[in-house]
N, C-alpha and C. Protein backbone atom coordinates (compact mmCIF):
# COMPACT_ATOMS: atom_id res chain seq x y z
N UNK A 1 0.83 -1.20 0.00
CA UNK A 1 0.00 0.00 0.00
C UNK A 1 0.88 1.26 0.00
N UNK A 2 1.98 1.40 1.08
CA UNK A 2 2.59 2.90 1.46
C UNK A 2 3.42 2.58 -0.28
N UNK A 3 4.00 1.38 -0.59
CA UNK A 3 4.71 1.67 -1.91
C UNK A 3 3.99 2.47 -2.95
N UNK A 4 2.92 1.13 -3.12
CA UNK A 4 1.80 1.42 -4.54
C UNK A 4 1.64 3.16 -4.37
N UNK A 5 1.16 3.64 -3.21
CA UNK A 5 0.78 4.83 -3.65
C UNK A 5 1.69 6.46 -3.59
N UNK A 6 2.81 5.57 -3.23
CA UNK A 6 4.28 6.41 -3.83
C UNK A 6 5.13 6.22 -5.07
N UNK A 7 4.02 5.20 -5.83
CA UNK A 7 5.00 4.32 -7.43
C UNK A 7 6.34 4.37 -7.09
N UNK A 8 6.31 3.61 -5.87
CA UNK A 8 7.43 3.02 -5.79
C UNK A 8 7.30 1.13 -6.10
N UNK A 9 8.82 0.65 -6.37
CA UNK A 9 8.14 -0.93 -7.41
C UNK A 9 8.73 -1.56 -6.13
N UNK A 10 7.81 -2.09 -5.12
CA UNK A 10 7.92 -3.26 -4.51
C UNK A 10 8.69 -4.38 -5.35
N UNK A 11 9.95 -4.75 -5.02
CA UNK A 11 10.88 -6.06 -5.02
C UNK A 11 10.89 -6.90 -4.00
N UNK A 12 11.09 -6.82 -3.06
CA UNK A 12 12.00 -7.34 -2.11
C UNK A 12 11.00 -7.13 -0.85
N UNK A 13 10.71 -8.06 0.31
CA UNK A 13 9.86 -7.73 1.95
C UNK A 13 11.31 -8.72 2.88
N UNK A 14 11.62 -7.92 3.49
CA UNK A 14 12.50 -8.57 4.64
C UNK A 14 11.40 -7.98 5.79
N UNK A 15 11.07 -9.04 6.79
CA UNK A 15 10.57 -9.10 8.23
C UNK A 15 11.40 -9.59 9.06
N UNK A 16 11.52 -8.49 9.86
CA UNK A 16 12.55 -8.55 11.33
C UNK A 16 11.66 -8.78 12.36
N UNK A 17 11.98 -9.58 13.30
CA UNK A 17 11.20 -9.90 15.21
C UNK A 17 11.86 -10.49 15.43
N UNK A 18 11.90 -10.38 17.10
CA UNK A 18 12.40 -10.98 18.35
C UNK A 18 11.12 -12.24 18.30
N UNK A 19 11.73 -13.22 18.56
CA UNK A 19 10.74 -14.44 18.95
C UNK A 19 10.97 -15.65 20.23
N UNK A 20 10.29 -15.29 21.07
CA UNK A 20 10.61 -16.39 22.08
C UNK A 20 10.45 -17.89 21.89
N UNK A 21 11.35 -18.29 22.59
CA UNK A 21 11.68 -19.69 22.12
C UNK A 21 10.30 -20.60 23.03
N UNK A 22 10.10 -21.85 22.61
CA UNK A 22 8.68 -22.40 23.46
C UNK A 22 8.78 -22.43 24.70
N UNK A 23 9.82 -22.78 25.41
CA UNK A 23 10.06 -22.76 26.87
C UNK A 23 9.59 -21.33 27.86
N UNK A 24 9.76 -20.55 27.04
CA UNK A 24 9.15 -18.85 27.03
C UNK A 24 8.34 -18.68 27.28
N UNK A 25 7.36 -18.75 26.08
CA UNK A 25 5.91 -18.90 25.42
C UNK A 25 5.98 -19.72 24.24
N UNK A 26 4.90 -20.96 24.72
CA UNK A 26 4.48 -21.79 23.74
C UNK A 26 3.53 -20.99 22.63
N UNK A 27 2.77 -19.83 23.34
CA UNK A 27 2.14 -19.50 22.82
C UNK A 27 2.41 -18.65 21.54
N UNK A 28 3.26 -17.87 21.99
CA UNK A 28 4.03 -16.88 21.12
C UNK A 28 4.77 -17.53 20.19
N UNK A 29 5.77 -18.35 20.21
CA UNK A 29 6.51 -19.23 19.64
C UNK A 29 5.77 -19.69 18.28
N UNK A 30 4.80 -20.49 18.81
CA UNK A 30 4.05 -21.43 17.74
C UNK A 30 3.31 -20.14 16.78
N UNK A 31 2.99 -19.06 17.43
CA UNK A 31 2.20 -18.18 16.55
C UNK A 31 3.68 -17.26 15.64
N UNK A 32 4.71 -17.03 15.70
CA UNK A 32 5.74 -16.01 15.36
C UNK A 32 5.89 -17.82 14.14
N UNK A 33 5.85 -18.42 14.91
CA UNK A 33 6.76 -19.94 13.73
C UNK A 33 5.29 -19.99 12.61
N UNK A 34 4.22 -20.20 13.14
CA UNK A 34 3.22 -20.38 11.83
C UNK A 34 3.23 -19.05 11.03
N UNK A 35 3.32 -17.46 11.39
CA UNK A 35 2.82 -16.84 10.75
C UNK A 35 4.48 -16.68 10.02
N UNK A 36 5.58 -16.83 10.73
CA UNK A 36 6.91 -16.98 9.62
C UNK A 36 6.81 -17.42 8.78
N UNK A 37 6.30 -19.22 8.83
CA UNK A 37 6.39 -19.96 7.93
C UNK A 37 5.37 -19.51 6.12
N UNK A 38 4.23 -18.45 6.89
CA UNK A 38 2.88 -18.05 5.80
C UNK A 38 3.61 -17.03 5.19
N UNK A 39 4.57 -16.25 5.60
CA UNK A 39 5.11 -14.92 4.98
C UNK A 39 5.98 -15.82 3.82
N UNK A 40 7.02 -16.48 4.55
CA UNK A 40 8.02 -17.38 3.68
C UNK A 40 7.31 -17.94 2.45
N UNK A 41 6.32 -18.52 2.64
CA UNK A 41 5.48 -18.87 1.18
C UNK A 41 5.07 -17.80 0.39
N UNK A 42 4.73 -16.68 0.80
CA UNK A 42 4.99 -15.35 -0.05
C UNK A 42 5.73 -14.87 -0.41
N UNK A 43 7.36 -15.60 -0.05
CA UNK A 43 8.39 -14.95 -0.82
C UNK A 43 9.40 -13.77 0.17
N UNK A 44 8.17 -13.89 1.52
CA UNK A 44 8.98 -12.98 2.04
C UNK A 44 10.02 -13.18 2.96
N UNK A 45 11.11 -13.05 3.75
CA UNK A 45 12.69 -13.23 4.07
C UNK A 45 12.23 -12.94 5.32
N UNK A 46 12.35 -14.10 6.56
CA UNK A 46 11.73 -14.05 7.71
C UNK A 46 13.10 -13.55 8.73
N UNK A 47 13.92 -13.01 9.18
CA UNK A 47 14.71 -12.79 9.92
C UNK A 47 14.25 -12.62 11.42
N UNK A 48 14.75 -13.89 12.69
CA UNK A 48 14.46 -13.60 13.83
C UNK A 48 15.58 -13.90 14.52
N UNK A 49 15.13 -13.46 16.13
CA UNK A 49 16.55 -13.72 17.05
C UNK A 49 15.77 -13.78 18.42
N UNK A 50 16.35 -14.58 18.88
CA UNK A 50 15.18 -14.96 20.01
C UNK A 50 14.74 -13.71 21.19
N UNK A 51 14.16 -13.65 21.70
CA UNK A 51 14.09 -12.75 22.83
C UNK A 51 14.60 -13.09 24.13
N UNK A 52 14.93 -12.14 24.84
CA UNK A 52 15.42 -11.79 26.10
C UNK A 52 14.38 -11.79 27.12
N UNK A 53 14.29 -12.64 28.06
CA UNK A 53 12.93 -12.42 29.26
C UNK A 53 14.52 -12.26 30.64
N UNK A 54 13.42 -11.03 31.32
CA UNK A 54 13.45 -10.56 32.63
C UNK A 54 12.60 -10.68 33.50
N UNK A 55 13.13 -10.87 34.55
CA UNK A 55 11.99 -10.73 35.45
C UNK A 55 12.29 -9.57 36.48
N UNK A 56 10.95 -8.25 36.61
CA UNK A 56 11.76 -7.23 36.68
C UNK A 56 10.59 -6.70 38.06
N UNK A 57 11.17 -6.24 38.73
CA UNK A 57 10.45 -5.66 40.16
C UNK A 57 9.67 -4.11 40.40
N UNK A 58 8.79 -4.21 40.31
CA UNK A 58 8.25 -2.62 40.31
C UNK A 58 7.86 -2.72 41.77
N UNK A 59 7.94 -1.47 42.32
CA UNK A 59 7.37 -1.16 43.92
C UNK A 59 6.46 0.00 43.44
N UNK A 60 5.05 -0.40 44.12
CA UNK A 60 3.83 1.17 44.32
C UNK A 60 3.85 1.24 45.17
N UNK A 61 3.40 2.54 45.28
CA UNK A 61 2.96 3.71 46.48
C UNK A 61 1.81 4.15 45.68
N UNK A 62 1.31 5.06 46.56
CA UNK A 62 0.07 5.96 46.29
C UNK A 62 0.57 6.63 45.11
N UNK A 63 -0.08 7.23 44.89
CA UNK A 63 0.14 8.15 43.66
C UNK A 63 1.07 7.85 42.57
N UNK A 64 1.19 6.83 42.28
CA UNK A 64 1.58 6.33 41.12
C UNK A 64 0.70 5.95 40.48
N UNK A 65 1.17 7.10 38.83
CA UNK A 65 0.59 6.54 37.49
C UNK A 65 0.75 6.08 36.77
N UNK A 66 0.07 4.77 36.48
CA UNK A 66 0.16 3.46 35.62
C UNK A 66 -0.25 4.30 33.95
N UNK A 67 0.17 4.51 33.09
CA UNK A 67 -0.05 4.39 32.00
C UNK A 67 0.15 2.81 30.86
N UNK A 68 -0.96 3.07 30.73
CA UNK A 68 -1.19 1.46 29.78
C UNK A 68 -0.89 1.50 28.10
N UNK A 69 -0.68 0.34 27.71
CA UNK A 69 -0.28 0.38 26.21
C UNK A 69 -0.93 0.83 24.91
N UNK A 70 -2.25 1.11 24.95
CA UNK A 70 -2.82 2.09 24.29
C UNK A 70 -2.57 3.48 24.89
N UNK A 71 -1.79 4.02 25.76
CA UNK A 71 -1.61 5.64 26.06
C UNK A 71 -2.07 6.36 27.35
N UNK A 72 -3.75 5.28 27.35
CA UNK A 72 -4.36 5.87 28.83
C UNK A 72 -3.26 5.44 29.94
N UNK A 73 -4.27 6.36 30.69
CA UNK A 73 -4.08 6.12 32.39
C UNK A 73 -4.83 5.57 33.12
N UNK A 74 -4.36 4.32 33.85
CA UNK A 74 -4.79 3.73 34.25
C UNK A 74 -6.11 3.82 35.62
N UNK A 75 -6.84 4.19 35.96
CA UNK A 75 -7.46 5.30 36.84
C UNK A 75 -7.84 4.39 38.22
N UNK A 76 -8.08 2.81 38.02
CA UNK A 76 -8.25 1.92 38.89
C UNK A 76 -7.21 1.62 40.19
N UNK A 77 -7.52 0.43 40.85
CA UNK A 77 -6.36 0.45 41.86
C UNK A 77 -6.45 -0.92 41.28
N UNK A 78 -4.89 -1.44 41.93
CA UNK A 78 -4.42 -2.68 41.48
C UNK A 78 -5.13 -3.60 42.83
N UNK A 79 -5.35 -4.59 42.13
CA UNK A 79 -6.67 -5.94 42.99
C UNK A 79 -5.45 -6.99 43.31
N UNK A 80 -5.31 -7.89 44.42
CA UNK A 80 -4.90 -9.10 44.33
C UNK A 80 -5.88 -10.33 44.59
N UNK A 81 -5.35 -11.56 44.90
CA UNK A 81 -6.68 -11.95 45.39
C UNK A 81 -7.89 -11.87 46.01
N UNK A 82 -9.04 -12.02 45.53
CA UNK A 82 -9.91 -11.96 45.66
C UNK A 82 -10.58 -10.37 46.01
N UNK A 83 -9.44 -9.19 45.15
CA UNK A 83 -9.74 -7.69 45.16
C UNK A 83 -9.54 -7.14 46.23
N UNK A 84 -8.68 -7.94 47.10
CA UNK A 84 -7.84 -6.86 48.44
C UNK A 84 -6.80 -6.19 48.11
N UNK A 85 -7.24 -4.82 48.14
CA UNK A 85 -6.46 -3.26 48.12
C UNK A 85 -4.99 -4.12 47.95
N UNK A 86 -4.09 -3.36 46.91
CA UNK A 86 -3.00 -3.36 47.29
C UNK A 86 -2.18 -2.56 48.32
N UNK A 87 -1.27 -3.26 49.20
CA UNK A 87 -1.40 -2.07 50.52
C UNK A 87 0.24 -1.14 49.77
N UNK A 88 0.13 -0.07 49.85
CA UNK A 88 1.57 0.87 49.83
C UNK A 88 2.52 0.08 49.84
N UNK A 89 3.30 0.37 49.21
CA UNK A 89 4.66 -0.52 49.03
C UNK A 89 5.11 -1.58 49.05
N UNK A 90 3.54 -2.28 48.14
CA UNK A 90 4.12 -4.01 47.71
C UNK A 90 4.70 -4.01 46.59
N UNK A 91 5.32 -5.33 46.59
CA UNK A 91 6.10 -4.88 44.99
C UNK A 91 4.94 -6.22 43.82
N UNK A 92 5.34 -5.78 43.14
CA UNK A 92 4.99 -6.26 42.08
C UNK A 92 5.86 -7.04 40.89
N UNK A 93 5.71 -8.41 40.75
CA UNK A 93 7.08 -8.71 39.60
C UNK A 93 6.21 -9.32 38.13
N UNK A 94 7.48 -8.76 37.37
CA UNK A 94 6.51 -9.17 35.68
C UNK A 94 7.36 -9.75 35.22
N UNK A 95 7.23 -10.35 34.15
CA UNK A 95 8.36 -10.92 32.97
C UNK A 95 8.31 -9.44 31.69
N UNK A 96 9.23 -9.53 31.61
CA UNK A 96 9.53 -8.46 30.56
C UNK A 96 10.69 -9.43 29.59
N UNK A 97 10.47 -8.84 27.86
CA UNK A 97 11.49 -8.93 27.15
C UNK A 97 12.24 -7.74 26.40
N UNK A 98 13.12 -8.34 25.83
CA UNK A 98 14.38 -7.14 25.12
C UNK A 98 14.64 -8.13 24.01
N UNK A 99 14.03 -7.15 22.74
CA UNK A 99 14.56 -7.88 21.48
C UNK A 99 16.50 -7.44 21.26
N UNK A 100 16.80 -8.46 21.58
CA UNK A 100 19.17 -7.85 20.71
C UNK A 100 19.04 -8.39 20.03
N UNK A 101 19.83 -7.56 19.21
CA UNK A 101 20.35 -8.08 17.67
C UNK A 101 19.52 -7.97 16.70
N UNK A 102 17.95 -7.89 16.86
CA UNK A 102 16.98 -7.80 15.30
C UNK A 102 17.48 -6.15 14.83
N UNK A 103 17.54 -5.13 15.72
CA UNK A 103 18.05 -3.59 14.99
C UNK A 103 19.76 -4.02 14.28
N UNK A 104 20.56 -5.14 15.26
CA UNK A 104 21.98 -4.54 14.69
C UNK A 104 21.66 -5.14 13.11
N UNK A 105 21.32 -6.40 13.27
CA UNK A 105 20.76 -7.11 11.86
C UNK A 105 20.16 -6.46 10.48
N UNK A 106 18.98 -5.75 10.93
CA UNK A 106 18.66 -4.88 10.40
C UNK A 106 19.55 -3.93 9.64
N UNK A 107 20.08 -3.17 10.27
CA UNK A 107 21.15 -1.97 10.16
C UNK A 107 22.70 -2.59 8.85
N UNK A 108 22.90 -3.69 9.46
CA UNK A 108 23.97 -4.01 8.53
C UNK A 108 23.22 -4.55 7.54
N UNK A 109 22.09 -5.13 7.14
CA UNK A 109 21.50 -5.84 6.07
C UNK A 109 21.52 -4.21 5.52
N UNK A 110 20.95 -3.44 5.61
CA UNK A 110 20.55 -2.32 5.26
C UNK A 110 22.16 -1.78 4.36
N UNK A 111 23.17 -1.38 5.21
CA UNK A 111 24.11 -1.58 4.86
C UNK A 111 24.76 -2.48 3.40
N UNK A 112 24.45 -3.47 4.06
CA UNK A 112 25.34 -4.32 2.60
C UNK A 112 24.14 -4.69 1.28
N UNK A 113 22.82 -4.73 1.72
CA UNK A 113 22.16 -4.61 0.14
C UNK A 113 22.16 -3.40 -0.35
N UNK A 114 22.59 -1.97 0.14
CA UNK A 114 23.00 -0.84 -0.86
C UNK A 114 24.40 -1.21 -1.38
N UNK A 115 24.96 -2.10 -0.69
CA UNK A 115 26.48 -1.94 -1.09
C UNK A 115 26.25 -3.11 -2.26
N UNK A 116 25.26 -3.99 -1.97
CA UNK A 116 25.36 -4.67 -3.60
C UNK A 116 24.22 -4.44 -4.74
N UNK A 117 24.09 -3.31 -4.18
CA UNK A 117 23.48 -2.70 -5.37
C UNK A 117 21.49 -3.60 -5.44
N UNK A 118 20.73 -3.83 -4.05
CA UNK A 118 19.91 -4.64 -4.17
C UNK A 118 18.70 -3.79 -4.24
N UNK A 119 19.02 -2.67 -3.55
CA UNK A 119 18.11 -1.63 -3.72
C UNK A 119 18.71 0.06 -3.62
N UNK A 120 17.32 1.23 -4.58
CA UNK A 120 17.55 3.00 -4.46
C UNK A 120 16.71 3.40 -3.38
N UNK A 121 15.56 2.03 -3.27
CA UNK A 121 14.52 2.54 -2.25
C UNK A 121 14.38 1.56 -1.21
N UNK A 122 14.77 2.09 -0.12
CA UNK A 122 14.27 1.31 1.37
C UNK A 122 13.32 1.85 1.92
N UNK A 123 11.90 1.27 2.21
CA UNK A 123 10.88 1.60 3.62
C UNK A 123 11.33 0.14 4.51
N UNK A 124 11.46 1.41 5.83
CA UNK A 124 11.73 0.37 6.48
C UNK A 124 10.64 0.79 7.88
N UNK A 125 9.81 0.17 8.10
CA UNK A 125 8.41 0.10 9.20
C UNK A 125 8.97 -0.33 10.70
N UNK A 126 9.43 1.30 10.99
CA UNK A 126 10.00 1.47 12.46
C UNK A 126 10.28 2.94 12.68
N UNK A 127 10.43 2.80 13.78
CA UNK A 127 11.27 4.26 15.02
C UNK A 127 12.21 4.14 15.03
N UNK A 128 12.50 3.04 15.07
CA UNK A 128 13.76 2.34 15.95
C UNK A 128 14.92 3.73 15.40
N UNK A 129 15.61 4.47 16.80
CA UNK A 129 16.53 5.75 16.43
C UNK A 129 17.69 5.10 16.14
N UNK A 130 17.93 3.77 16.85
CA UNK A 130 19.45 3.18 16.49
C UNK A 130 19.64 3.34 15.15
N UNK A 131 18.50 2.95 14.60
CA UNK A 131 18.85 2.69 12.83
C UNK A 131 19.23 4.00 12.21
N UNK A 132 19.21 5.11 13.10
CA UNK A 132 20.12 6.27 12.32
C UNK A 132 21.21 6.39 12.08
N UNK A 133 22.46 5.44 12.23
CA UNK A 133 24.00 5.23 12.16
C UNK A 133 23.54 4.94 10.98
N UNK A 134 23.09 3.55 10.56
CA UNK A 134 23.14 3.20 9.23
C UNK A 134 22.73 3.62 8.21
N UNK A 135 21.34 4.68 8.67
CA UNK A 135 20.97 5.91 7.13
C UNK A 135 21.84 6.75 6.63
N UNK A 136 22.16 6.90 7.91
CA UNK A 136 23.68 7.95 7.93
C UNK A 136 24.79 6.92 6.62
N UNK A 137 25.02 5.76 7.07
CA UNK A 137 26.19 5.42 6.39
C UNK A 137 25.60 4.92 5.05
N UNK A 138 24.70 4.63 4.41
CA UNK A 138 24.13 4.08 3.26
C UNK A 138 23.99 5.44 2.64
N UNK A 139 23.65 6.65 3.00
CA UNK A 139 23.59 8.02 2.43
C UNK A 139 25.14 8.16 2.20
N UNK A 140 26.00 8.21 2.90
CA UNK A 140 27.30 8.17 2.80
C UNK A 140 28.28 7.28 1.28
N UNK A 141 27.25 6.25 1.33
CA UNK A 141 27.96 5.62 0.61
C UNK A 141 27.29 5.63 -1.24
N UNK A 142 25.69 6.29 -0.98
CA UNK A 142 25.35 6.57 -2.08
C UNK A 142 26.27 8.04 -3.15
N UNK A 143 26.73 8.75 -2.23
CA UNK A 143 27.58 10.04 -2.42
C UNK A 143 26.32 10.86 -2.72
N UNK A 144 25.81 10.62 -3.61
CA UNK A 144 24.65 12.00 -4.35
C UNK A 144 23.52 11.59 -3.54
N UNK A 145 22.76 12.26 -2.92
CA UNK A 145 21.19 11.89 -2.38
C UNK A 145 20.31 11.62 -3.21
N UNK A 146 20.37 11.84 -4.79
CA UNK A 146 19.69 11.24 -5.70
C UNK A 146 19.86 10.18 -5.54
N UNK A 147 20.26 9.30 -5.57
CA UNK A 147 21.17 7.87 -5.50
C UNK A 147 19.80 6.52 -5.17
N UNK A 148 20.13 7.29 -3.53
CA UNK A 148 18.41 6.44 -2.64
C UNK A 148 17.82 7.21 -1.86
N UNK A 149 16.58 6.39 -1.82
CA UNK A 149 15.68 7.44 -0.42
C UNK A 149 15.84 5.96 0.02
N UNK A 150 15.30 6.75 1.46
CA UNK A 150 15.33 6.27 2.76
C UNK A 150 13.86 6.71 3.61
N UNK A 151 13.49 5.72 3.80
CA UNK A 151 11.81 6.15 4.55
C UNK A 151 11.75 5.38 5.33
N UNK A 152 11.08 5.70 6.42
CA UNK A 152 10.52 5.16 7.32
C UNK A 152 8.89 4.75 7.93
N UNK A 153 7.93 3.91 7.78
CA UNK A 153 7.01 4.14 8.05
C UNK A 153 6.67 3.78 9.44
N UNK A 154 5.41 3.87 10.03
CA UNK A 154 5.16 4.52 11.50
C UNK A 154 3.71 4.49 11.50
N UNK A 155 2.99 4.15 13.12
CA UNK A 155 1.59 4.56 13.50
C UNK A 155 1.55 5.68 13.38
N UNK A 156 0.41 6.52 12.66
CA UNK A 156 0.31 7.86 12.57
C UNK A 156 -0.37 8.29 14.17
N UNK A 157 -1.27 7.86 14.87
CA UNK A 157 -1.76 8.19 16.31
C UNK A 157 -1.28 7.56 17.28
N UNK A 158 -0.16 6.90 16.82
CA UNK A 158 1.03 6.78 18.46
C UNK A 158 1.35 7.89 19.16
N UNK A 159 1.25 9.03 18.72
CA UNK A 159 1.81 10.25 19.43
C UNK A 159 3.10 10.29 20.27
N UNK A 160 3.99 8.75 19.58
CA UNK A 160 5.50 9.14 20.30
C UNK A 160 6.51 9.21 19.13
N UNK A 161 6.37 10.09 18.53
CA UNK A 161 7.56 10.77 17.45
C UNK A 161 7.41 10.60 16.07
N UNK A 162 8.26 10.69 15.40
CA UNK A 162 8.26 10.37 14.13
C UNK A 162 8.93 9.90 14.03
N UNK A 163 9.97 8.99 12.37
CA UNK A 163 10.16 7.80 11.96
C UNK A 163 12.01 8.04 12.32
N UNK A 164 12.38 7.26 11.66
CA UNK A 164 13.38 7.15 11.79
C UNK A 164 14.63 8.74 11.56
N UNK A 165 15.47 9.06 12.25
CA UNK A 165 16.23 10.00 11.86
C UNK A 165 16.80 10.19 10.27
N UNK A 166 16.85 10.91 9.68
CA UNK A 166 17.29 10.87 8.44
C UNK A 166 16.71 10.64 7.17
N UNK A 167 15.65 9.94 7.64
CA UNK A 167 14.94 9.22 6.69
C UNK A 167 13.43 10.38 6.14
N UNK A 168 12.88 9.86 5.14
CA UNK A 168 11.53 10.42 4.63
C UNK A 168 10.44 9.58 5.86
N UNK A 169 9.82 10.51 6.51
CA UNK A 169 8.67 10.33 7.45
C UNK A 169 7.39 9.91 6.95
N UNK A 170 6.87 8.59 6.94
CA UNK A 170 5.87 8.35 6.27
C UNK A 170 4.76 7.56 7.52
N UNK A 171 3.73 8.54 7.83
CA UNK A 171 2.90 8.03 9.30
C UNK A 171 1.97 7.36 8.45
N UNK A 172 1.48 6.10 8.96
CA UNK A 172 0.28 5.23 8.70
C UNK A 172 -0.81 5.50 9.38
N UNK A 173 -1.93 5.95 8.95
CA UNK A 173 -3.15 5.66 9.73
C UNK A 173 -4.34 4.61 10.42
N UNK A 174 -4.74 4.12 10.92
CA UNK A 174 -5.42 3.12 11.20
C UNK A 174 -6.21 2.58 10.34
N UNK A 175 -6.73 3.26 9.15
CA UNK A 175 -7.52 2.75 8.26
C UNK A 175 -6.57 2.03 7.47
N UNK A 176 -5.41 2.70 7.18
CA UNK A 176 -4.22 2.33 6.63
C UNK A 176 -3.85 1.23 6.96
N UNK A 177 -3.46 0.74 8.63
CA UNK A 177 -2.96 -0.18 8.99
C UNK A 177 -3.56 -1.36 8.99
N UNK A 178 -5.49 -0.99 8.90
CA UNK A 178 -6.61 -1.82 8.91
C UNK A 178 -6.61 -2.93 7.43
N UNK A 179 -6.09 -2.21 6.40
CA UNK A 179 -6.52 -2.44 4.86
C UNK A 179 -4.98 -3.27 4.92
N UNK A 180 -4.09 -3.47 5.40
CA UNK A 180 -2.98 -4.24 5.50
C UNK A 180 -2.62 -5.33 6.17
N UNK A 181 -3.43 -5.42 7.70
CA UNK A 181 -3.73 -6.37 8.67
C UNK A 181 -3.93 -7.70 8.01
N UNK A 182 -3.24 -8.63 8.66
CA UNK A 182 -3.35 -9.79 7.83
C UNK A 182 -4.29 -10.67 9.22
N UNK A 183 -5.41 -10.72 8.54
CA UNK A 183 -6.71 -11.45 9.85
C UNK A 183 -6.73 -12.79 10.29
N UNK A 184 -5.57 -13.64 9.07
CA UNK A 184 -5.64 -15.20 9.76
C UNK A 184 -5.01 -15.17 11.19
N UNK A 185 -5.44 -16.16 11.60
CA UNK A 185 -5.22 -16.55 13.16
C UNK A 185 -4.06 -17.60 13.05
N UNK A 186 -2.71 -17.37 13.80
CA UNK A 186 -1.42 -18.29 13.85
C UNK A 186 -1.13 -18.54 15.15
N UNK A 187 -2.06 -18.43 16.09
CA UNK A 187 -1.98 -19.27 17.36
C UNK A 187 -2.06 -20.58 17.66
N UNK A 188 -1.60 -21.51 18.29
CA UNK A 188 -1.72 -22.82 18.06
C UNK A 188 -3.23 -23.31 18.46
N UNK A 189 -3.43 -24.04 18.13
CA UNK A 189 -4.88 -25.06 18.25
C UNK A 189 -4.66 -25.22 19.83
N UNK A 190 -5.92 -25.16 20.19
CA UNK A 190 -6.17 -25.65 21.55
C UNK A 190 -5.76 -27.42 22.03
C-alpha cells in the first residue's frame, strides 16, 4: 500500500522480530513460527533472534501513574486476590522482554544490500533511532542523495515521534494499517 501509492516498485519484503523460544511462550513461539512460515510462502525473508525475558520488580505507592499500552491512564487500583487493596509498598514482579540483535541485523542488512546494489529505495516500518547510524552510512555511501531514499514508516496516532532520523517520514493511519492487517489466526490449536 505505502509503496503502490508512492510508485514506488515493490521487489524485495525482509521481516525482522524478536521471537521467544517455546520454553518462554508456547504460545508466542508457535504463533511467530506459523505466521513466519505463511510470509516465507509469499516470498517474504523471515529474519528472527530470540528474545530476552526478565523478570523485573516494580514497587507502588500511592500516587503512582500506571499508564497502559494504548496511552491511557490507568485510573483503577491494582486488585490481588480476591480484590484486596494493594497495601503501599508491595512490589509487584513481571516478565519483561528485550529484542538484541533484530536492529543490529537490520542496520547491517541495510548496509550491505546498498552496497550490492539490491536496492535505491528502502521503507523500512519502524522508530527504531538506532537505525540512524546506518541511514547515515548508506547516504554516505550513495555520495549523491539522488542515488536512494530512505523512509521510514510509522503509527500515525502513536503520538511518540516520528520515523526514523534521516529518513523520509511516512505516518500510517489506522484505516491504513486496517486495509494491511493480515486477519488469519497463527496461534496454536487448543
Amino acid at each position: 500500500l505505502v509503496c503502490n501509492r508512492r510508485g514506488w516498485d515493490l521487489r524485495h519484503v525482509r521481516f525482522y522480530t524478536g521471537v521467544p523460544t517455546e520454553k518462554q511462550s508456547r504460545t508466542w513461539s508457535v504463533f511467530w513460527a506459523n505466521k513466519g512460515a505463511a510470509m516465507k510462502r509469499l516470498g517474504i525473508e523471515v529474519v528472527t533472534r530470540k528474545l530476552n525475558y526478565k523478570t523485573i520488580s516494580i514497587k507502588l505507592y500511592d500516587q503512582v501513574k500506571i499508564r497502559l499500552l494504548d496511552g491511557s491512564e490507568y485510573s483503577g487500583r491494582f486488585h490481588f486476590d480476591n480484590l484486596g487493596e494493594v497495601p503501599d509498598g508491595v512490589i509487584l514482579e513481571t516478565d519483561t522482554f528485550t529484542e538484541k540483535g533484530i536492529d543490529v541485523r537490520l542496520a547491517v542488512d541495510m548496509i550491505r544490500y546498498y552496497r550490492e546494489g539490491h536496492y535505491d529505495i528502502a521503507l523500512v516500518f519502524s522508530r527504531d533511532k538506532d537505525l540512524a547510524e546506518a541511514v547515515d552510512e548508506v547516504k554516505r555511501l550513495a555520495g549523491d542523495p539522488k542515488k536512494v531514499t530512505l523512509a521510514s514508516a510509522f503509527p500515525s496516532a502513536s503520538g511518540t515521534g516520528s520515523g526514523i532520523p534521516g529518513t523520509l517520514h511516512i505516518p500510517i493511519t489506522q484505516p491504513d494499517y486496517d486495509l494491511c492487517r493480515d486477519p488469519r489466526n497463527y496461534f496454536p490449536k487448543p
